């Protein structure tokens, strides 16, 4: 993977309306492109116009000065999300350290954060996250299977689920709110009761406080072609099942969605896991325990 340094005009975006999924008020992407190279990645969609997604990562080298300038002018406190269009903790972070340095700026300006990642590299920033946690730090790990072998084929550049769970446990032990983002649950590959239960149980056993689910995958033009080629390469016969079941649909729901959904919510309730995150500032008493 090649790194190309670029200059950008803005870095901190305001999330429109209420973000019911992740509770974000702002988000930022310090890199463009992602070395984790998940075969289902939505960012390959033609609408995002990211060329060479499979070959290069663009590094926003002026991002920190833009952030330093933008934060004091934000009047509304709100959670800053890291990791919507790329993972903030890929190997590029070991070279450039933009995520860690951005967190230091965020800490100085007393904003809360929600990091979404597939990497245990987040632990390198544990001390700064603890400092941010005097306001609010939340770390979600993307986790749709606990089968390291399956994950290696689906998310070839990302650390294994075992490593993510290990990092989750460490963050929880340090008092940082952590949980899982269980999406996308891929039809024909991950949409079984056994898989859903194993993710829920593993997350609960490693200190998760919540799991945010999505039972299915969305497939856009541009993303579909790559995804199907990888299905052919690693999961013979599965592409044909997608084509038969979904045609050119954007939304590809999990099989037995109702059954899986109920099983998921029952298991979460039993294990004391929330299925949503609290907005900021928190008021747990007004929050539902689950979507039912
Ligand atoms: S970690 Fe996220 S952004 Fe990166 S390739 Fe995977 S799905 Fe895409």
Coordinates of N, CA, C and O in Angstrom, one line a residue, residues 10 50 65 88 133 140-141 145 147 164 168 173 198 231 235 258 290:
X10 N -10.9 21.3 4.7 CA -11.6 21.2 6.0 C -11.4 19.9 6.6 O -11.1 18.9 5.8
X50 N -13.4 7.5 -4.6 CA -12.0 7.3 -4.1 C -11.3 6.3 -5.1 O -11.7 5.1 -5.2
X65 N -3.5 21.0 11.9 CA -3.6 22.5 12.1 C -5.1 22.9 11.8 O -5.6 23.8 12.5
X88 N -9.3 4.6 11.7 CA -8.3 5.5 12.2 C -7.0 4.8 12.7 O -6.0 5.5 13.0
X133 N -11.4 10.8 28.6 CA -12.5 10.1 29.4 C -12.9 10.9 30.6 O -13.9 10.6 31.2
X140 N -15.5 1.7 20.0 CA -16.3 0.6 19.5 C -15.4 -0.3 18.5 O -14.7 0.3 17.7
X141 N -15.5 -1.6 18.7 CA -14.7 -2.5 17.8 C -15.7 -3.1 16.8 O -16.7 -3.7 17.2
X145 N -17.8 -11.5 13.5 CA -17.5 -13.0 13.7 C -16.4 -13.1 14.8 O -15.6 -12.1 14.9
X147 N -14.5 -15.8 14.5 CA -13.7 -16.8 13.8 C -12.6 -16.1 13.1 O -12.8 -15.4 12.1
X164 N -8.8 -7.8 18.6 CA -9.8 -6.7 19.0 C -10.4 -7.0 20.3 O -10.6 -6.0 21.1
X168 N -10.4 -4.7 23.6 CA -11.6 -4.3 24.3 C -11.5 -4.5 25.8 O -11.9 -3.7 26.6
X173 N -11.1 -2.4 31.3 CA -10.4 -2.5 32.6 C -9.9 -1.1 33.0 O -9.7 -0.8 34.2
X198 N -22.2 -16.2 19.2 CA -20.8 -16.2 19.6 C -20.2 -14.8 19.7 O -19.4 -14.5 20.6
X231 N -15.6 -12.8 -3.3 CA -16.5 -13.9 -3.0 C -16.1 -15.1 -3.8 O -15.9 -16.2 -3.4
X235 N -14.8 -17.7 -1.4 CA -16.0 -18.4 -1.0 C -16.8 -18.9 -2.2 O -17.9 -18.4 -2.6
X258 N -35.7 -11.9 11.1 CA -36.5 -11.7 12.3 C -36.0 -12.6 13.5 O -35.9 -12.2 14.6
X290 N -33.4 -1.6 24.6 CA -33.2 -2.3 23.3 C -34.2 -1.6 22.4 O -35.0 -0.7 22.8

